[in-house]
Short mmCIF file of C-alpha atoms in Angstrom, two decimals:
data_model
loop_
_atom_site.label_atom_id
_atom_site.label_comp_id
_atom_site.label_asym_id
_atom_site.label_seq_id
_atom_site.Cartn_x
_atom_site.Cartn_y
_atom_site.Cartn_z
CA UNK A 46 157.96 98.56 77.33
CA UNK A 47 156.77 102.11 77.87
CA UNK A 48 158.13 103.84 80.98
CA UNK A 49 156.67 107.25 81.90
CA UNK A 50 158.29 109.28 84.71
CA UNK A 51 159.11 112.99 85.08
CA UNK A 52 162.22 112.15 87.11
CA UNK A 53 165.27 111.64 84.82
CA UNK A 54 166.96 109.54 87.50
CA UNK A 55 164.04 107.14 87.94
CA UNK A 56 163.44 107.01 84.19
CA UNK A 57 167.07 106.09 83.51
CA UNK A 58 167.22 103.49 86.32
CA UNK A 59 164.02 101.62 85.40
CA UNK A 60 164.71 101.78 81.65
CA UNK A 61 168.26 100.47 82.16
CA UNK A 62 167.13 97.49 84.25
CA UNK A 63 164.44 96.55 81.71
CA UNK A 64 166.89 96.84 78.79
CA UNK A 65 169.36 94.61 80.61
CA UNK A 66 166.59 92.02 80.83
CA UNK A 67 166.23 92.25 77.03
CA UNK A 68 163.16 94.46 76.74
CA UNK A 69 162.92 97.30 74.24
CA UNK A 70 162.07 100.45 76.18
CA UNK A 71 160.33 103.65 75.08
CA UNK A 72 160.30 106.54 77.55
CA UNK A 73 157.99 109.47 78.23
CA UNK A 74 158.44 112.42 80.60
CA UNK A 75 154.79 113.31 81.28
CA UNK A 76 151.32 111.90 80.94
CA UNK A 77 150.49 113.37 77.54
CA UNK A 78 153.77 112.08 76.08
CA UNK A 79 152.87 108.68 77.50
CA UNK A 80 149.51 108.71 75.73
CA UNK A 81 151.14 109.73 72.45
CA UNK A 82 153.70 106.92 72.83
CA UNK A 83 150.99 104.34 73.52
CA UNK A 84 149.17 105.14 70.27
CA UNK A 85 152.48 105.37 68.38
CA UNK A 86 154.35 102.33 69.73
CA UNK A 87 151.55 100.10 71.11
CA UNK A 88 153.76 98.63 73.84
CA UNK A 89 153.22 95.32 75.66
CA UNK A 90 153.33 96.89 79.14
CA UNK A 91 153.06 100.47 80.41
CA UNK A 92 154.84 101.57 83.62
CA UNK A 93 153.53 104.86 84.99
CA UNK A 94 154.69 107.24 87.67
CA UNK A 95 151.76 108.90 89.42
CA UNK A 96 152.98 112.50 89.81
CA UNK A 97 153.70 113.83 86.29
CA UNK A 98 153.00 117.11 84.42
CA UNK A 99 150.03 117.63 82.08
CA UNK A 100 148.42 114.27 82.97
CA UNK A 101 149.18 112.26 86.09
CA UNK A 102 149.55 108.47 86.09
CA UNK A 103 146.07 107.81 87.46
CA UNK A 104 144.53 109.84 84.63
CA UNK A 105 146.62 108.09 81.96
CA UNK A 106 145.71 104.68 83.37
CA UNK A 107 142.01 105.51 83.46
CA UNK A 108 142.07 106.80 79.87
CA UNK A 109 143.82 103.65 78.67
CA UNK A 110 141.31 101.40 80.42
CA UNK A 111 138.34 103.36 79.05
CA UNK A 112 139.51 103.14 75.43
CA UNK A 113 138.33 99.95 73.72
CA UNK A 114 141.64 99.72 71.80
CA UNK A 115 143.88 99.92 74.87
CA UNK A 116 141.83 98.60 77.80
CA UNK A 117 143.59 95.19 77.66
CA UNK A 118 147.01 96.85 77.82
CA UNK A 119 148.70 95.97 81.17
CA UNK A 120 149.50 98.99 83.33
CA UNK A 121 151.90 99.03 86.29
CA UNK A 122 151.85 102.02 88.64
CA UNK A 123 155.48 102.68 89.71
CA UNK A 124 155.52 105.51 92.22
CA UNK A 125 156.79 106.87 95.52
CA UNK A 126 153.20 107.35 96.73
CA UNK A 127 152.86 104.46 99.17
CA UNK A 128 149.79 105.34 101.26
CA UNK A 129 147.00 102.72 101.27
CA UNK A 130 144.58 105.24 99.75
CA UNK A 131 146.98 105.84 96.83
CA UNK A 132 147.32 102.12 96.17
CA UNK A 133 143.55 101.67 96.40
CA UNK A 134 142.88 104.48 93.93
CA UNK A 135 145.57 103.22 91.56
CA UNK A 136 143.97 99.80 91.37
CA UNK A 137 140.50 101.39 91.07
CA UNK A 138 141.62 103.24 87.95
CA UNK A 139 142.30 99.83 86.38
CA UNK A 140 146.03 99.33 87.04
CA UNK A 141 147.14 95.70 86.93
CA UNK A 142 149.80 96.18 89.60
CA UNK A 143 151.04 98.84 92.02
CA UNK A 144 154.75 98.95 92.92
CA UNK A 145 156.37 101.60 95.11
CA UNK A 146 159.82 102.97 94.36
CA UNK A 147 160.95 102.03 97.87
CA UNK A 148 160.70 98.36 96.91
CA UNK A 149 163.74 96.64 95.33
CA UNK A 150 164.08 97.20 91.58
CA UNK A 151 163.85 93.43 91.15
CA UNK A 152 160.19 93.77 92.15
CA UNK A 153 159.60 95.74 88.94
CA UNK A 154 161.13 92.96 86.86
CA UNK A 155 159.15 90.26 88.67
CA UNK A 156 155.94 92.21 88.15
CA UNK A 157 156.55 92.74 84.43
CA UNK A 158 157.56 89.08 83.91
CA UNK A 159 154.48 87.88 85.79
CA UNK A 160 152.13 90.13 83.79
CA UNK A 161 153.60 89.08 80.44
CA UNK A 162 153.46 85.41 81.40
CA UNK A 163 149.80 85.69 82.34
CA UNK A 164 148.57 87.66 79.33
CA UNK A 165 145.81 86.14 77.21
CA UNK A 166 145.19 86.68 73.53
CA UNK A 167 143.05 89.76 74.00
CA UNK A 168 145.90 92.12 74.70
CA UNK A 169 147.96 90.93 71.76
CA UNK A 170 144.93 91.14 69.46
CA UNK A 171 144.42 94.78 70.40
CA UNK A 172 148.12 95.45 69.93
CA UNK A 173 148.02 93.97 66.43
CA UNK A 174 144.90 95.95 65.61
CA UNK A 175 146.45 99.21 66.72
CA UNK A 176 149.92 98.68 65.20
CA UNK A 177 150.73 101.26 62.60
CA UNK A 178 148.09 103.76 63.71
CA UNK A 179 150.11 106.79 64.75
CA UNK A 180 148.19 109.66 66.33
CA UNK A 181 149.36 113.26 66.48
CA UNK A 182 149.20 115.14 69.81
CA UNK A 183 146.03 116.89 68.59
CA UNK A 184 144.47 113.53 67.67
CA UNK A 185 145.43 112.12 71.07
CA UNK A 186 143.73 115.03 72.82
CA UNK A 187 140.71 114.66 70.54
CA UNK A 188 140.50 110.96 71.38
CA UNK A 189 140.76 111.71 75.09
CA UNK A 190 138.02 114.32 74.71
CA UNK A 191 135.75 111.74 73.04
CA UNK A 192 136.37 109.25 75.85
CA UNK A 193 135.73 111.85 78.54
CA UNK A 194 132.57 113.04 76.78
CA UNK A 195 131.29 109.47 76.55
CA UNK A 196 131.98 108.83 80.22
CA UNK A 197 130.33 112.14 81.15
CA UNK A 198 127.27 111.07 79.15
CA UNK A 199 127.20 107.71 80.94
CA UNK A 200 127.72 109.35 84.33
CA UNK A 201 124.88 111.78 83.63
CA UNK A 202 122.52 108.92 82.75
CA UNK A 203 123.53 106.94 85.83
CA UNK A 204 123.07 110.10 87.88
CA UNK A 205 119.48 110.37 86.63
CA UNK A 206 118.84 106.74 87.55
CA UNK A 207 120.45 107.30 90.96
CA UNK A 208 118.04 110.17 91.64
CA UNK A 209 115.19 107.72 91.18
CA UNK A 210 116.84 105.34 93.65
CA UNK A 211 116.60 107.94 96.42
CA UNK A 212 112.84 108.26 95.98
CA UNK A 213 112.08 104.66 94.98
CA UNK A 214 109.22 103.88 97.36
CA UNK A 215 106.10 103.49 95.25
CA UNK A 216 106.77 100.68 92.79
CA UNK A 217 104.26 101.78 90.14
CA UNK A 218 105.49 105.38 90.16
CA UNK A 219 109.14 104.29 90.06
CA UNK A 220 108.39 102.03 87.09
CA UNK A 221 106.77 104.95 85.24
CA UNK A 222 109.78 107.19 85.95
CA UNK A 223 112.17 104.49 84.72
CA UNK A 224 109.98 104.12 81.61
CA UNK A 225 110.10 107.87 81.00
CA UNK A 226 113.91 107.91 81.25
CA UNK A 227 114.31 104.91 78.94
CA UNK A 228 111.93 106.57 76.51
CA UNK A 229 113.99 109.77 76.43
CA UNK A 230 117.17 107.80 75.81
CA UNK A 231 116.04 105.14 73.36
CA UNK A 232 112.63 106.19 72.02
CA UNK A 233 111.03 102.76 72.54
CA UNK A 234 107.27 102.14 72.37
CA UNK A 235 107.08 98.94 74.41
CA UNK A 236 109.58 97.56 76.91
CA UNK A 237 109.59 94.49 79.13
CA UNK A 238 111.91 93.67 82.01
CA UNK A 239 112.04 89.93 82.76
CA UNK A 240 113.10 88.94 86.28
CA UNK A 241 113.32 85.15 86.80
CA UNK A 242 112.07 83.37 89.89
CA UNK A 243 114.72 82.64 92.53
CA UNK A 244 114.84 81.63 96.17
CA UNK A 245 114.08 85.20 97.28
CA UNK A 246 111.14 86.13 95.05
CA UNK A 247 108.61 85.08 92.47
CA UNK A 248 109.69 86.07 89.00
CA UNK A 249 107.76 88.59 86.96
CA UNK A 250 107.53 90.36 83.64
CA UNK A 251 107.20 94.13 83.93
CA UNK A 252 105.59 95.46 80.76
CA UNK A 253 105.96 99.18 80.08
CA UNK A 254 103.88 100.73 77.30
CA UNK A 255 104.70 104.32 76.30
CA UNK A 256 102.28 104.85 73.42
CA UNK A 257 98.76 103.64 72.71
CA UNK A 258 98.52 100.36 70.84
CA UNK A 259 96.17 97.41 70.43
CA UNK A 260 95.91 94.41 72.73
CA UNK A 261 96.78 92.26 69.72
CA UNK A 262 100.03 94.16 69.15
CA UNK A 263 101.01 93.69 72.79
CA UNK A 264 100.22 89.97 72.55
CA UNK A 265 102.56 89.83 69.56
CA UNK A 266 105.32 91.33 71.72
CA UNK A 267 104.61 88.76 74.43
CA UNK A 268 104.85 85.90 71.93
CA UNK A 269 108.11 87.25 70.52
CA UNK A 270 109.56 87.54 74.00
CA UNK A 271 108.36 84.06 75.00
CA UNK A 272 110.03 82.55 71.93
CA UNK A 273 113.31 84.25 72.82
CA UNK A 274 113.16 83.04 76.43
CA UNK A 275 112.50 79.49 75.26
CA UNK A 276 115.36 79.70 72.78
CA UNK A 277 117.81 80.93 75.41
CA UNK A 278 116.46 78.67 78.15
CA UNK A 279 116.63 81.66 80.48
CA UNK A 280 113.17 81.14 81.98
CA UNK A 281 111.16 77.87 82.13
CA UNK A 282 108.13 77.66 79.80
CA UNK A 283 109.11 80.89 78.07
CA UNK A 284 108.02 82.92 81.09
CA UNK A 285 104.45 81.54 81.13
CA UNK A 286 104.63 80.98 84.89
CA UNK A 287 105.88 84.46 85.72
CA UNK A 288 103.69 87.09 87.33
CA UNK A 289 102.73 89.80 84.82
CA UNK A 290 102.68 93.50 85.67
CA UNK A 291 101.58 96.13 83.16
CA UNK A 292 102.35 99.84 83.51
CA UNK A 293 101.01 102.39 81.02
CA UNK A 294 102.53 105.81 80.48
CA UNK A 295 100.17 108.78 81.07
CA UNK A 296 97.82 109.01 78.09
CA UNK A 297 98.68 105.56 76.73
CA UNK A 298 95.77 103.10 76.28
CA UNK A 299 95.36 99.55 75.04
CA UNK A 300 92.64 99.26 72.41
CA UNK A 301 90.57 96.21 71.44
CA UNK A 302 90.93 96.72 67.71
CA UNK A 303 93.29 95.15 65.22
CA UNK A 304 96.90 96.37 65.12
CA UNK A 305 97.03 99.70 63.36
CA UNK A 306 99.34 102.56 62.58
CA UNK A 307 103.07 102.16 62.09
CA UNK A 308 104.69 98.85 63.11
CA UNK A 309 106.54 98.75 66.41
CA UNK A 310 109.89 98.16 64.74
CA UNK A 311 112.64 95.72 65.56
CA UNK A 312 112.88 93.83 68.85
CA UNK A 313 116.05 94.33 70.88
CA UNK A 314 116.93 92.32 73.99
CA UNK A 315 119.87 92.80 76.37
CA UNK A 316 120.71 90.75 79.47
CA UNK A 317 120.42 92.13 82.98
CA UNK A 318 123.67 91.52 84.82
CA UNK A 319 126.45 89.41 83.35
CA UNK A 320 127.93 85.95 83.67
CA UNK A 321 126.82 84.01 86.72
CA UNK A 322 125.04 87.13 88.01
CA UNK A 323 122.71 87.38 84.99
CA UNK A 324 119.24 88.23 86.30
CA UNK A 325 116.98 88.21 83.27
CA UNK A 326 116.70 90.60 80.35
CA UNK A 327 115.27 93.85 79.06
CA UNK A 328 113.37 93.84 75.79
CA UNK A 329 112.66 96.98 73.73
CA UNK A 330 110.35 97.36 70.76
CA UNK A 331 110.41 100.35 68.43
CA UNK A 332 113.66 101.95 69.61
CA UNK A 333 115.51 104.71 67.78
CA UNK A 334 117.61 104.03 64.70
CA UNK A 335 121.10 102.82 65.47
CA UNK A 336 120.11 101.43 68.86
CA UNK A 337 121.67 98.09 67.88
CA UNK A 338 125.15 99.57 67.38
CA UNK A 339 127.79 98.17 69.81
CA UNK A 340 128.05 101.50 71.64
CA UNK A 341 124.28 101.89 71.94
CA UNK A 342 123.88 98.29 73.12
CA UNK A 343 126.47 98.93 75.82
CA UNK A 344 124.55 102.01 76.99
CA UNK A 345 121.24 100.13 76.90
CA UNK A 346 122.68 97.34 79.05
CA UNK A 347 124.26 99.81 81.47
CA UNK A 348 120.95 101.63 81.93
CA UNK A 349 119.01 98.36 82.10
CA UNK A 350 121.20 97.08 84.94
CA UNK A 351 120.91 100.36 86.85
CA UNK A 352 117.13 100.47 86.28
CA UNK A 353 116.80 96.89 87.51
CA UNK A 354 118.56 97.81 90.77
CA UNK A 355 116.26 100.81 91.29
CA UNK A 356 113.12 98.78 90.59
CA UNK A 357 114.32 95.97 92.85
CA UNK A 358 114.93 98.49 95.64
CA UNK A 359 111.43 99.87 95.15
CA UNK A 360 109.98 96.35 95.23
CA UNK A 361 111.89 95.51 98.41
CA UNK A 362 110.74 98.74 100.05
CA UNK A 363 107.15 97.96 99.12
CA UNK A 364 107.50 94.39 100.36
CA UNK A 365 108.99 95.55 103.67
CA UNK A 366 106.16 98.07 104.04
CA UNK A 367 103.65 95.28 103.37
CA UNK A 368 105.29 92.97 105.90
CA UNK A 369 105.32 95.75 108.48
CA UNK A 370 101.56 96.18 108.12
CA UNK A 371 100.52 92.54 107.62
CA UNK A 372 99.70 89.83 110.15
CA UNK A 373 102.08 86.95 109.49
CA UNK A 374 99.59 84.16 110.18
CA UNK A 375 96.46 85.35 108.39
CA UNK A 376 97.77 87.81 105.80
CA UNK A 377 95.29 90.41 107.03
CA UNK A 378 96.21 93.92 108.11
CA UNK A 379 97.85 93.89 111.53
CA UNK A 380 97.03 95.97 114.62
CA UNK A 381 99.37 98.78 113.56
CA UNK A 382 97.86 99.04 110.07
CA UNK A 383 94.36 98.91 111.57
CA UNK A 384 95.05 101.87 113.85
CA UNK A 385 96.53 103.92 111.01
CA UNK A 386 93.60 103.26 108.66
CA UNK A 387 90.98 103.80 111.37
CA UNK A 388 92.41 107.23 112.18
CA UNK A 389 92.57 108.11 108.48
CA UNK A 390 88.98 106.98 107.82
CA UNK A 391 87.66 108.70 110.94
CA UNK A 392 89.17 112.02 109.88
CA UNK A 393 87.76 111.58 106.38
CA UNK A 394 84.31 110.79 107.79
CA UNK A 395 84.41 113.86 110.03
CA UNK A 396 85.48 116.02 107.10
CA UNK A 397 82.96 114.73 104.52
CA UNK A 398 80.02 113.83 106.78
CA UNK A 399 79.85 110.28 105.40
CA UNK A 400 79.08 107.55 107.95
CA UNK A 401 81.80 105.20 109.20
CA UNK A 402 81.25 101.88 110.97
CA UNK A 403 83.47 99.45 112.80
CA UNK A 404 82.95 95.75 113.54
CA UNK A 405 84.79 94.03 116.40
CA UNK A 406 84.56 90.24 116.03
CA UNK A 407 85.65 87.62 118.54
CA UNK A 408 85.63 83.85 117.95
CA UNK A 409 83.66 82.29 120.78
CA UNK A 410 85.33 79.68 123.01
CA UNK A 411 88.39 79.61 120.77
CA UNK A 412 90.61 78.45 123.61
CA UNK A 413 88.67 75.18 123.64
CA UNK A 414 89.75 74.52 120.04
CA UNK A 415 93.40 75.02 120.94
CA UNK A 416 93.07 72.86 124.05
CA UNK A 417 91.20 70.06 122.26
CA UNK A 418 92.84 69.95 118.83
CA UNK A 419 96.15 71.79 119.37
CA UNK A 420 97.49 75.15 118.32
CA UNK A 421 98.19 74.01 114.77
CA UNK A 422 94.50 73.38 114.27
CA UNK A 423 93.76 76.72 115.95
CA UNK A 424 96.02 78.47 113.45
CA UNK A 425 94.25 76.77 110.55
CA UNK A 426 90.89 77.95 111.90
CA UNK A 427 92.17 81.54 112.14
CA UNK A 428 93.48 81.36 108.58
CA UNK A 429 90.19 79.95 107.24
CA UNK A 430 88.12 82.60 109.01
CA UNK A 431 90.47 85.37 107.84
CA UNK A 432 90.24 84.15 104.25
CA UNK A 433 86.43 84.10 104.41
CA UNK A 434 86.29 87.61 105.87
CA UNK A 435 88.72 89.03 103.30
CA UNK A 436 86.88 87.36 100.43
CA UNK A 437 83.55 88.92 101.41
CA UNK A 438 84.72 92.46 102.19
CA UNK A 439 84.42 95.32 99.73
CA UNK A 440 87.53 96.63 98.01
CA UNK A 441 87.67 99.71 100.23
CA UNK A 442 86.91 97.91 103.52
CA UNK A 443 89.78 96.94 105.79
CA UNK A 444 89.79 93.56 107.52
CA UNK A 445 92.41 93.27 110.29
CA UNK A 446 93.51 90.78 112.88
CA UNK A 447 93.13 92.83 116.04
CA UNK A 448 94.85 90.28 118.26
CA UNK A 449 94.57 86.61 119.19
CA UNK A 450 91.19 85.36 117.94
CA UNK A 451 89.76 88.87 117.57
CA UNK A 452 89.19 90.61 114.23
CA UNK A 453 88.22 94.16 113.26
CA UNK A 454 86.56 95.40 110.08
CA UNK A 455 86.52 99.08 109.06
CA UNK A 456 83.50 99.92 106.87
CA UNK A 457 83.78 103.35 105.21
CA UNK A 458 80.59 105.02 103.91
CA UNK A 459 78.48 102.52 105.89
CA UNK A 460 75.77 103.37 108.41
CA UNK A 461 74.65 101.26 111.37
CA UNK A 462 72.10 99.27 109.34
CA UNK A 463 74.64 98.33 106.69
CA UNK A 464 77.19 97.44 109.35
CA UNK A 465 74.73 95.08 111.09
CA UNK A 466 74.06 93.33 107.77
CA UNK A 467 77.79 92.92 107.23
CA UNK A 468 78.23 91.66 110.80
CA UNK A 469 75.51 89.03 110.28
CA UNK A 470 77.12 87.93 107.03
CA UNK A 471 80.51 87.47 108.69
CA UNK A 472 78.96 85.67 111.66
CA UNK A 473 77.35 83.15 109.30
CA UNK A 474 80.65 82.75 107.47
CA UNK A 475 82.24 81.61 110.73
CA UNK A 476 79.51 78.99 111.11
CA UNK A 477 80.23 77.89 107.54
CA UNK A 478 83.93 77.50 108.38
CA UNK A 479 82.91 75.42 111.41
CA UNK A 480 80.88 73.13 109.16
CA UNK A 481 83.71 72.65 106.65
CA UNK A 482 86.22 71.92 109.40
CA UNK A 483 83.76 69.75 111.37
CA UNK A 484 83.95 71.92 114.49
CA UNK A 485 80.85 72.04 116.68
CA UNK A 486 82.08 74.79 119.00
CA UNK A 487 83.03 77.56 116.57
CA UNK A 488 80.98 80.73 116.36
CA UNK A 489 81.52 84.48 116.46
CA UNK A 490 80.20 87.42 118.45
CA UNK A 491 80.13 90.78 116.72
CA UNK A 492 80.03 94.32 118.12
CA UNK A 493 78.98 97.22 115.88
CA UNK A 494 79.66 100.93 116.33
CA UNK A 495 78.95 103.73 113.86
CA UNK A 496 79.90 107.38 113.49
CA UNK A 497 78.34 109.98 113.77
CA UNK A 498 77.46 109.01 117.35
CA UNK A 499 76.90 111.30 120.36
CA UNK A 500 79.48 109.49 122.48
CA UNK A 501 82.20 109.22 119.81
CA UNK A 502 84.58 112.13 119.36
CA UNK A 503 87.65 110.35 118.01
CA UNK A 504 88.75 107.11 116.35
CA UNK A 505 89.44 105.36 119.64
CA UNK A 506 85.91 106.21 120.77
CA UNK A 507 84.68 104.06 117.88
CA UNK A 508 86.77 101.13 119.18
CA UNK A 509 85.45 101.60 122.71
CA UNK A 510 81.82 101.59 121.55
CA UNK A 511 82.31 98.54 119.27
CA UNK A 512 84.06 96.69 122.11
CA UNK A 513 81.19 97.52 124.44
CA UNK A 514 78.70 96.06 121.95
CA UNK A 515 80.90 92.97 121.56
CA UNK A 516 80.95 92.37 125.34
CA UNK A 517 77.16 92.65 125.34
CA UNK A 518 76.89 90.05 122.56
CA UNK A 519 79.08 87.73 124.64
CA UNK A 520 77.03 88.32 127.80
CA UNK A 521 73.76 87.61 125.99
CA UNK A 522 74.82 84.15 124.87
CA UNK A 523 77.45 84.63 122.09
CA UNK A 524 77.05 83.91 118.36
CA UNK A 525 75.16 87.14 117.73
CA UNK A 526 75.53 90.76 116.55
CA UNK A 527 74.93 93.70 118.84
CA UNK A 528 75.03 97.46 118.20
CA UNK A 529 76.45 100.07 120.56
CA UNK A 530 73.85 102.02 122.48
CA UNK A 531 72.81 105.32 120.89
#
């Protein structure tokens, strides 16, 4: 036993009780002496007072738990500090038990007996490994300096990752920033983060390419990764069913030629998470020399886990933003998203002088479908119409569900003539949906408004004019396109 306490009375009392029980006791009067004694004697259990000169008990405990040779060594905090915060911090430093001096001395014996009875082979293995290695005070301080420097390095890296977490909103940009950090640390050329499918999300492979290479080289990486996933059984079909996302660093390109230049180098893979919480893996190709050393692997896994959390937060933020702007039934933009984009496009049109058009579309006599066939059928009709509209819009158009059975389509860089053509196309698509679903009473009326227009001075003026044209289409018999009056 090693007992460390700056109080001669406490040191004598605890040492005497342990010796009476048959334990061999080594004593220390401050934290640094305790560290020297650990590396000299390699005790089975360490009992530490908290308030001691040179190094306090919390610091000694943390150093022991950070050192690979001593982290399995049981530590008991034996102190007069009995506040809940003190006990919490003591256990956070890695202590195996926390006993206050106000408790009966028998509690110390019970705690030591219980710890020794429950020890596994790891602690004894480390004790055997360290036996006979005596460190001088200078060597102890040097070892502590190495541990502190390593932890400072790790904390600095985690701090850099944490900075990304605060700004993790755009998923693509966050992925590039994670890639840049991993590149600085490990010098990889290609990386892939594999996230399996679970009940909360579809799985995906996130490929990150830092330097230009051929498509064939990247396919080779994908095959190597797939073989590993099949071997480990981590992902069904070697990840073939996972969604694939590719992010290139600035300046990096994928060429069509044969693989050229220097080979990528060895393939390294580390798991994300651990045990039952394992969440996939991170693969690296072309990392720096020595990246497969135990210490480097530990750093890689630490960074990989932190990077996964940041990317997952960015994905969740993006998904929440999508849900907040998406109509739940049709998957189109919702009313809120429509208003935001209309205002943005109107201001752009006013600034550049390009035309802007808006279509307001209402499904004629839609209530009759709900009344005749039920609301489930009505929902299916809305979904089919929405899908047809979205599939025929240009990439920069916005198709939205305005409300109920009414839709709106924003057409940037489109004049009145182009908008009428688009309105006719969408009207005929509704008739096509009616034919497929065997519905005789399904058609659409369309109102068109375009800017510049003498009566339109703001984005809402565009809505008013398109609505007016829509009402006119309804009044004239439905199933037609009408343009707002000039």
